[in-house]
Amino acid sequence: MKTLLKNVSLRGKIVDVLIEGNRFKKICEKIEEPVDKIIKCDGKAIEPAFYNCHTHISMTLLKGLADDKELHNWLIQDIWPREEKMVPKDIYYASKFAILEMIKGGTVFCNDMYQYGEETMKAIDEMGIRGVVSKPEIDIPTPDLLEKKKKIVEDFAKYPNINEQRIIKGMSCHAVYTVSEEFLKFYLKVATENNMPIHIHACETKVEVDNCKKKHGCTPIEYLEKIGLLTNKTILAHCVHLTDNDIQIIKKHGTKIAHCPVSNFKLKSGLMAFQKLNDAGILVTLGTDGSASNNSLGMLEEMKVCALNAKTQANSSKAGNVNDIYKTATENGAKAFGIDAGVIEEGKLADFVLYDLNHYLLLPNYNLISNIVYSAQNECITDVFCDGKQLMCDRKVKGEEKIIEDFKKLAEKFKNIK
Ligand SMILES: [Zn+2]
């Protein structure tokens, strides 16, 4: 399949872009050759799509049920009791709806951590995006369930990947306060044997760090290093409360970070040192966290809050410049998972979005990247492509009415569950 984008603006220059299969084949001023489809792009700009590197997409089902709380009470009182009532089909419908929201906002990838990952995998496959799927199991405070939970983890590692091209199976350990040392070591063993990335919440709150010091005599990062869990295939979500030594340890192991500023603000977890981590040469990516703590899966908003967080935390208007923030949401996300995408270049995977340059939020167009980071909203994005395939055309996603109807029925069921 060959698709030709005619007269599209690429960083201010009008070009034609030829996509062959799932990659950018040629980008130059005029391309004249027979193709299967021509898309006229006058007045549109081509830019990379977004990569959401930490989320629990099905938590969209719990959006708005418990606001104005701090992490630990929120989890214990509002989230875990409701999650216990979920069945696999709920995850499938909630995932499809969440992916619809992501596509509408230009996101084509999620690093997901949630129960019934097999259902999320099915939804990702059907919706056409990319994703890392994983199933977090916990054994604190239920140590009697450890053997049963180990079996679930092992079974997931053996479960067939239904789309090797767009889906990566991962291992997710929830956090050091919910997973015992024995279980963390088990996760590491299974991940290593199956060459799977590891995903864990780390240093999200001061309470987590203080409790870890009391229990293990060291910070969560030092503890994870001791266990061997910090590798170049590990991604740490949040990392709000790090010591200078923690930063050196993360850098030494080539471990990645998924920064979730909106969730950190809303749960009052704190300000992550974006500039310091970026300057240290650590690969920082961006994530929304779940919609129960955000309450959106929008990466446009996440970028703006990321910039504001960086400036406030560093007490400097120079911190979190637009180009670094933009890279965090695009190129860095793809890089963290070895996806050969995230930039618009010949030979790269064709994951991209088209922006309407006549949209009032993108005017005046002195600096498109600044407009995207600070002022754009979903409506500025007209089309979304992933792996060379068009997922959104003029803001319409195929089958969206049914996805919304199915989700509304599901939400009706969950409304009264406590
Ligand atoms: Zn999370």
CSV table of C-alpha atoms in Angstrom, one decimal, residues 32-362:
chain,number,residue,atom,x,y,z
A,32,GLU,CA,5.2,12.1,-9.0
A,33,GLU,CA,4.6,8.3,-9.0
A,34,PRO,CA,1.6,5.9,-9.0
A,35,VAL,CA,0.2,5.4,-5.5
A,36,ASP,CA,-2.9,3.7,-4.0
A,37,LYS,CA,-4.2,6.8,-2.2
A,38,ILE,CA,-3.5,10.6,-2.4
A,39,ILE,CA,-4.3,12.8,0.6
A,40,LYS,CA,-4.4,16.6,-0.1
A,41,CYS,CA,-2.8,18.3,2.9
A,42,ASP,CA,-2.9,22.0,2.0
A,43,GLY,CA,-3.0,24.1,5.2
A,44,LYS,CA,-1.9,21.1,7.3
A,45,ALA,CA,1.3,20.3,9.1
A,46,ILE,CA,2.8,16.9,9.7
A,47,GLU,CA,4.3,16.2,13.1
A,48,PRO,CA,5.1,13.0,15.2
A,49,ALA,CA,2.2,11.3,17.1
A,50,PHE,CA,2.4,11.1,20.9
A,51,TYR,CA,3.6,8.1,23.0
A,52,ASN,CA,2.0,7.8,26.4
A,53,CYS,CA,4.6,6.1,28.6
A,54,HIS,CA,2.7,5.4,31.8
A,55,THR,CA,-1.0,4.8,32.0
A,56,HIS,CA,-3.8,2.4,33.1
A,57,ILE,CA,-6.2,3.1,30.2
A,58,SER,CA,-9.1,1.1,31.5
A,59,MET,CA,-9.3,3.3,34.6
A,60,THR,CA,-11.2,5.7,32.4
A,61,LEU,CA,-14.1,3.7,33.8
A,62,LEU,CA,-13.4,5.2,37.2
A,63,LYS,CA,-13.0,8.8,36.0
A,64,GLY,CA,-14.7,11.3,38.2
A,65,LEU,CA,-15.6,8.9,41.0
A,66,ALA,CA,-13.0,10.0,43.5
A,67,ASP,CA,-11.4,13.4,43.1
A,68,ASP,CA,-9.6,15.5,45.8
A,69,LYS,CA,-7.7,12.8,47.5
A,70,GLU,CA,-4.1,11.8,48.1
A,71,LEU,CA,-2.7,8.7,46.6
A,72,HIS,CA,-2.8,6.1,49.4
A,73,ASN,CA,-6.4,6.9,50.6
A,74,TRP,CA,-7.5,7.2,47.0
A,75,LEU,CA,-6.2,3.7,46.2
A,76,ILE,CA,-7.5,2.0,49.4
A,77,GLN,CA,-10.9,3.6,49.7
A,78,ASP,CA,-11.9,4.3,46.1
A,79,ILE,CA,-9.9,2.4,43.5
A,80,TRP,CA,-9.1,-1.1,44.7
A,81,PRO,CA,-12.6,-2.0,45.9
A,82,ARG,CA,-14.0,-1.0,42.5
A,83,GLU,CA,-11.3,-2.8,40.6
A,84,GLU,CA,-12.1,-6.0,42.4
A,85,LYS,CA,-15.6,-5.9,40.8
A,86,MET,CA,-14.2,-5.6,37.2
A,87,VAL,CA,-14.5,-8.6,34.8
A,88,PRO,CA,-12.4,-9.1,31.7
A,89,LYS,CA,-15.1,-7.8,29.3
A,90,ASP,CA,-15.2,-4.5,31.2
A,91,ILE,CA,-11.5,-4.0,30.5
A,92,TYR,CA,-12.0,-4.7,26.8
A,93,TYR,CA,-14.8,-2.1,26.4
A,94,ALA,CA,-13.1,0.5,28.7
A,95,SER,CA,-9.8,0.0,26.8
A,96,LYS,CA,-11.5,0.6,23.4
A,97,PHE,CA,-13.1,3.8,24.7
A,98,ALA,CA,-9.8,5.0,26.2
A,99,ILE,CA,-8.0,4.3,23.0
A,100,LEU,CA,-10.6,6.3,21.1
A,101,GLU,CA,-9.9,9.2,23.4
A,102,MET,CA,-6.1,8.8,22.9
A,103,ILE,CA,-6.5,8.7,19.1
A,104,LYS,CA,-8.6,11.9,19.1
A,105,GLY,CA,-5.7,13.5,21.0
A,106,GLY,CA,-3.0,12.3,18.6
A,107,THR,CA,-1.6,9.5,20.8
A,108,VAL,CA,-0.7,6.2,19.1
A,109,PHE,CA,1.0,4.3,21.9
A,110,CYS,CA,0.4,3.5,25.5
A,111,ASN,CA,2.6,1.7,28.1
A,112,ASP,CA,-0.2,0.2,30.0
A,113,MET,CA,-0.3,-1.5,33.4
A,114,TYR,CA,-3.6,-3.0,34.4
A,115,GLN,CA,-5.5,-6.2,35.3
A,116,TYR,CA,-6.7,-8.5,32.5
A,117,GLY,CA,-4.0,-7.3,30.1
A,118,GLU,CA,-5.1,-9.8,27.5
A,119,GLU,CA,-8.3,-7.7,27.0
A,120,THR,CA,-6.3,-4.5,26.6
A,121,MET,CA,-4.1,-6.3,24.1
A,122,LYS,CA,-7.2,-7.2,22.1
A,123,ALA,CA,-8.4,-3.6,22.2
A,124,ILE,CA,-5.0,-2.2,21.1
A,125,ASP,CA,-4.9,-4.7,18.2
A,126,GLU,CA,-8.4,-3.8,17.0
A,127,MET,CA,-8.0,0.0,17.3
A,128,GLY,CA,-4.7,0.0,15.4
A,129,ILE,CA,-2.4,1.7,17.9
A,130,ARG,CA,0.8,0.4,19.5
A,131,GLY,CA,1.2,-0.6,23.1
A,132,VAL,CA,3.0,-2.4,25.9
A,133,VAL,CA,0.6,-4.5,27.8
A,134,SER,CA,1.3,-5.9,31.3
A,135,LYS,CA,-0.6,-7.2,34.3
A,136,PRO,CA,0.4,-6.0,37.7
A,137,GLU,CA,-0.2,-8.4,40.5
A,138,ILE,CA,0.3,-7.5,44.2
A,139,ASP,CA,1.0,-9.6,47.3
A,140,ILE,CA,1.1,-7.0,50.0
A,141,PRO,CA,-1.0,-7.2,52.2
A,142,THR,CA,-2.1,-10.6,51.0
A,143,PRO,CA,1.1,-12.8,51.1
A,144,ASP,CA,-1.1,-16.0,51.1
A,145,LEU,CA,-1.9,-15.2,47.4
A,146,LEU,CA,1.8,-15.1,46.3
A,147,GLU,CA,1.9,-18.5,44.6
A,148,LYS,CA,-1.4,-17.9,42.8
A,149,LYS,CA,-0.1,-14.5,41.7
A,150,LYS,CA,3.2,-16.0,40.5
A,151,LYS,CA,1.2,-18.4,38.3
A,152,ILE,CA,-0.8,-15.5,36.8
A,153,VAL,CA,2.5,-13.7,35.9
A,154,GLU,CA,4.0,-16.9,34.4
A,155,ASP,CA,0.8,-17.5,32.4
A,156,PHE,CA,0.8,-14.0,31.0
A,157,ALA,CA,4.5,-14.4,29.9
A,158,LYS,CA,3.4,-17.5,27.9
A,159,TYR,CA,0.2,-15.9,26.6
A,160,PRO,CA,0.5,-15.4,22.8
A,161,ASN,CA,1.1,-11.9,21.5
A,162,ILE,CA,-1.7,-11.3,19.0
A,163,ASN,CA,0.2,-8.6,17.1
A,164,GLU,CA,4.0,-8.8,17.2
A,165,GLN,CA,4.2,-5.7,14.9
A,166,ARG,CA,2.5,-3.2,17.2
A,167,ILE,CA,2.3,-4.9,20.6
A,168,ILE,CA,5.0,-5.6,23.2
A,169,LYS,CA,4.2,-7.7,26.2
A,170,GLY,CA,5.7,-6.3,29.4
A,171,MET,CA,6.0,-7.1,33.1
A,172,SER,CA,4.6,-4.6,35.6
A,173,CYS,CA,5.2,-4.7,39.3
A,174,HIS,CA,2.9,-2.2,40.9
A,175,ALA,CA,5.3,-0.7,43.5
A,176,VAL,CA,7.7,-1.5,46.3
A,177,TYR,CA,4.9,-1.1,48.9
A,178,THR,CA,2.6,-3.6,47.2
A,179,VAL,CA,5.0,-6.2,45.9
A,180,SER,CA,7.2,-8.3,48.2
A,181,GLU,CA,10.9,-8.8,47.6
A,182,GLU,CA,10.4,-12.4,46.7
A,183,PHE,CA,7.7,-11.4,44.1
A,184,LEU,CA,9.9,-8.6,42.7
A,185,LYS,CA,12.7,-11.1,42.1
A,186,PHE,CA,10.2,-13.5,40.5
A,187,TYR,CA,9.1,-10.7,38.1
A,188,LEU,CA,12.7,-10.0,37.2
A,189,LYS,CA,13.4,-13.6,36.5
A,190,VAL,CA,10.3,-14.0,34.2
A,191,ALA,CA,11.0,-10.6,32.5
A,192,THR,CA,14.7,-11.6,31.9
A,193,GLU,CA,13.8,-15.1,30.5
A,194,ASN,CA,11.3,-13.6,28.1
A,195,ASN,CA,13.1,-10.4,27.2
A,196,MET,CA,10.3,-8.2,28.4
A,197,PRO,CA,10.4,-4.6,29.6
A,198,ILE,CA,9.7,-3.9,33.3
A,199,HIS,CA,7.3,-1.2,34.4
A,200,ILE,CA,7.0,0.0,38.0
A,201,HIS,CA,5.7,3.0,40.0
A,202,ALA,CA,8.7,4.4,41.9
A,203,CYS,CA,9.2,7.3,44.3
A,204,GLU,CA,5.8,8.7,43.6
A,205,THR,CA,5.1,10.0,47.1
A,206,LYS,CA,7.2,11.0,50.1
A,207,VAL,CA,5.3,8.4,52.2
A,208,GLU,CA,6.5,5.7,49.8
A,209,VAL,CA,10.1,6.8,50.2
A,210,ASP,CA,9.9,7.2,54.0
A,211,ASN,CA,8.2,3.7,54.4
A,212,CYS,CA,10.8,2.1,52.2
A,213,LYS,CA,13.6,3.6,54.3
A,214,LYS,CA,12.0,2.3,57.5
A,215,LYS,CA,11.5,-1.2,56.1
A,216,HIS,CA,14.6,-1.7,53.9
A,217,GLY,CA,17.0,1.0,55.2
A,218,CYS,CA,17.3,2.6,51.8
A,219,THR,CA,15.4,4.6,49.1
A,220,PRO,CA,13.1,2.7,46.7
A,221,ILE,CA,15.7,3.3,43.9
A,222,GLU,CA,18.6,1.8,46.0
A,223,TYR,CA,16.3,-1.1,46.9
A,224,LEU,CA,15.3,-1.8,43.3
A,225,GLU,CA,19.0,-1.6,42.3
A,226,LYS,CA,19.9,-4.1,45.1
A,227,ILE,CA,17.3,-6.5,43.8
A,228,GLY,CA,18.5,-6.1,40.2
A,229,LEU,CA,15.3,-4.6,38.9
A,230,LEU,CA,17.0,-1.5,37.4
A,231,THR,CA,18.0,-2.3,33.9
A,232,ASN,CA,17.9,-0.5,30.5
A,233,LYS,CA,14.6,-2.2,29.9
A,234,THR,CA,13.0,-0.8,33.1
A,235,ILE,CA,10.8,2.2,33.1
A,236,LEU,CA,10.0,4.0,36.4
A,237,ALA,CA,6.7,5.9,36.6
A,238,HIS,CA,6.7,9.2,38.5
A,239,CYS,CA,10.1,9.5,40.2
A,240,VAL,CA,9.0,12.6,42.1
A,241,HIS,CA,11.1,12.1,45.2
A,242,LEU,CA,14.7,11.3,44.2
A,243,THR,CA,18.0,11.9,45.9
A,244,ASP,CA,21.1,12.9,43.9
A,245,ASN,CA,22.4,9.3,44.5
A,246,ASP,CA,19.1,7.9,43.1
A,247,ILE,CA,19.6,10.0,39.9
A,248,GLN,CA,23.1,8.6,39.5
A,249,ILE,CA,21.9,5.0,40.0
A,250,ILE,CA,19.1,5.5,37.4
A,251,LYS,CA,21.6,6.9,34.9
A,252,LYS,CA,24.1,4.2,35.5
A,253,HIS,CA,21.6,1.5,34.6
A,254,GLY,CA,20.1,3.3,31.5
A,255,THR,CA,16.7,3.1,33.2
A,256,LYS,CA,14.0,5.2,31.8
A,257,ILE,CA,11.5,7.5,33.6
A,258,ALA,CA,7.8,8.2,32.8
A,259,HIS,CA,6.9,11.6,34.1
A,260,CYS,CA,3.2,12.1,35.0
A,261,PRO,CA,2.9,15.8,36.0
A,262,VAL,CA,-0.9,16.1,36.0
A,263,SER,CA,-1.5,13.1,38.2
A,264,ASN,CA,1.4,14.3,40.5
A,265,PHE,CA,-0.3,17.6,40.8
A,266,LYS,CA,-3.8,16.2,41.3
A,267,LEU,CA,-2.9,13.7,44.0
A,268,LYS,CA,-0.5,16.2,45.5
A,269,SER,CA,2.4,13.9,45.1
A,270,GLY,CA,4.9,16.7,44.4
A,271,LEU,CA,7.0,18.2,41.7
A,272,MET,CA,9.4,16.1,39.6
A,273,ALA,CA,12.8,17.6,38.8
A,274,PHE,CA,12.4,17.5,35.1
A,275,GLN,CA,15.3,19.8,34.1
A,276,LYS,CA,17.7,18.1,36.5
A,277,LEU,CA,16.9,14.6,35.2
A,278,ASN,CA,17.0,15.8,31.6
A,279,ASP,CA,20.4,17.5,32.1
A,280,ALA,CA,21.6,14.3,33.8
A,281,GLY,CA,21.1,12.5,30.5
A,282,ILE,CA,18.3,10.2,31.7
A,283,LEU,CA,15.7,9.4,29.1
A,284,VAL,CA,12.6,11.1,30.4
A,285,THR,CA,9.3,10.2,28.7
A,286,LEU,CA,5.8,11.5,29.4
A,287,GLY,CA,2.7,9.7,30.6
A,288,THR,CA,-0.8,10.6,31.7
A,289,ASP,CA,-1.2,7.9,34.4
A,290,GLY,CA,-4.8,6.6,34.5
A,291,SER,CA,-7.9,8.7,34.0
A,292,ALA,CA,-9.0,8.2,37.5
A,293,SER,CA,-6.1,10.4,38.7
A,294,ASN,CA,-5.7,12.8,35.7
A,295,ASN,CA,-8.7,12.8,34.5
A,296,SER,CA,-7.8,12.7,30.9
A,297,LEU,CA,-5.5,10.8,28.5
A,298,GLY,CA,-4.6,13.9,26.7
A,299,MET,CA,-0.9,14.4,25.9
A,300,LEU,CA,-1.3,18.0,24.7
A,301,GLU,CA,-2.4,19.0,28.2
A,302,GLU,CA,0.2,16.8,29.8
A,303,MET,CA,3.0,18.6,27.8
A,304,LYS,CA,1.8,22.1,29.0
A,305,VAL,CA,1.6,20.9,32.6
A,306,CYS,CA,5.1,19.3,32.2
A,307,ALA,CA,6.5,22.7,31.2
A,308,LEU,CA,4.8,24.5,34.1
A,309,ASN,CA,6.0,21.8,36.5
A,310,ALA,CA,9.6,22.1,35.3
A,311,LYS,CA,9.7,25.8,35.7
A,312,THR,CA,8.1,25.8,39.1
A,313,GLN,CA,10.2,23.0,40.4
A,314,ALA,CA,13.5,24.5,39.1
A,315,ASN,CA,12.4,28.1,40.0
A,316,SER,CA,13.5,29.2,36.6
A,317,SER,CA,11.6,30.2,33.5
A,318,LYS,CA,14.4,28.6,31.4
A,319,ALA,CA,13.6,25.1,32.7
A,320,GLY,CA,11.5,22.8,30.5
A,321,ASN,CA,11.9,24.6,27.2
A,322,VAL,CA,9.3,23.7,24.5
A,323,ASN,CA,11.6,21.6,22.4
A,324,ASP,CA,12.7,19.4,25.3
A,325,ILE,CA,9.1,19.0,26.4
A,326,TYR,CA,7.9,18.1,22.9
A,327,LYS,CA,10.7,15.5,22.5
A,328,THR,CA,9.7,14.0,25.8
A,329,ALA,CA,6.1,13.4,24.5
A,330,THR,CA,7.2,12.1,21.1
A,331,GLU,CA,10.7,10.9,20.2
A,332,ASN,CA,11.7,9.9,23.7
A,333,GLY,CA,8.6,7.8,24.2
A,334,ALA,CA,9.3,5.8,21.0
A,335,LYS,CA,13.0,5.5,21.9
A,336,ALA,CA,12.3,4.1,25.4
A,337,PHE,CA,10.6,1.0,23.9
A,338,GLY,CA,12.9,0.6,20.8
A,339,ILE,CA,10.1,1.7,18.4
A,340,ASP,CA,11.8,3.1,15.3
A,341,ALA,CA,9.5,6.2,15.2
A,342,GLY,CA,8.8,9.5,16.9
A,343,VAL,CA,10.3,11.7,14.2
A,344,ILE,CA,9.2,12.5,10.6
A,345,GLU,CA,12.1,11.1,8.6
A,346,GLU,CA,12.6,8.8,5.6
A,347,GLY,CA,12.9,5.2,6.7
A,348,LYS,CA,11.1,5.7,10.1
A,349,LEU,CA,7.8,4.1,11.0
A,350,ALA,CA,4.9,6.2,9.8
A,351,ASP,CA,3.3,7.3,13.1
A,352,PHE,CA,2.1,10.9,12.7
A,353,VAL,CA,-0.6,13.4,13.0
A,354,LEU,CA,-1.8,16.3,10.9
A,355,TYR,CA,-2.5,19.7,12.4
A,356,ASP,CA,-4.9,22.2,10.9
A,357,LEU,CA,-2.7,25.3,10.5
A,358,ASN,CA,-5.8,27.5,10.0
A,359,HIS,CA,-7.2,26.6,13.4
A,360,TYR,CA,-7.5,29.7,15.6
A,361,LEU,CA,-5.5,28.0,18.4
A,362,LEU,CA,-2.5,27.5,16.1
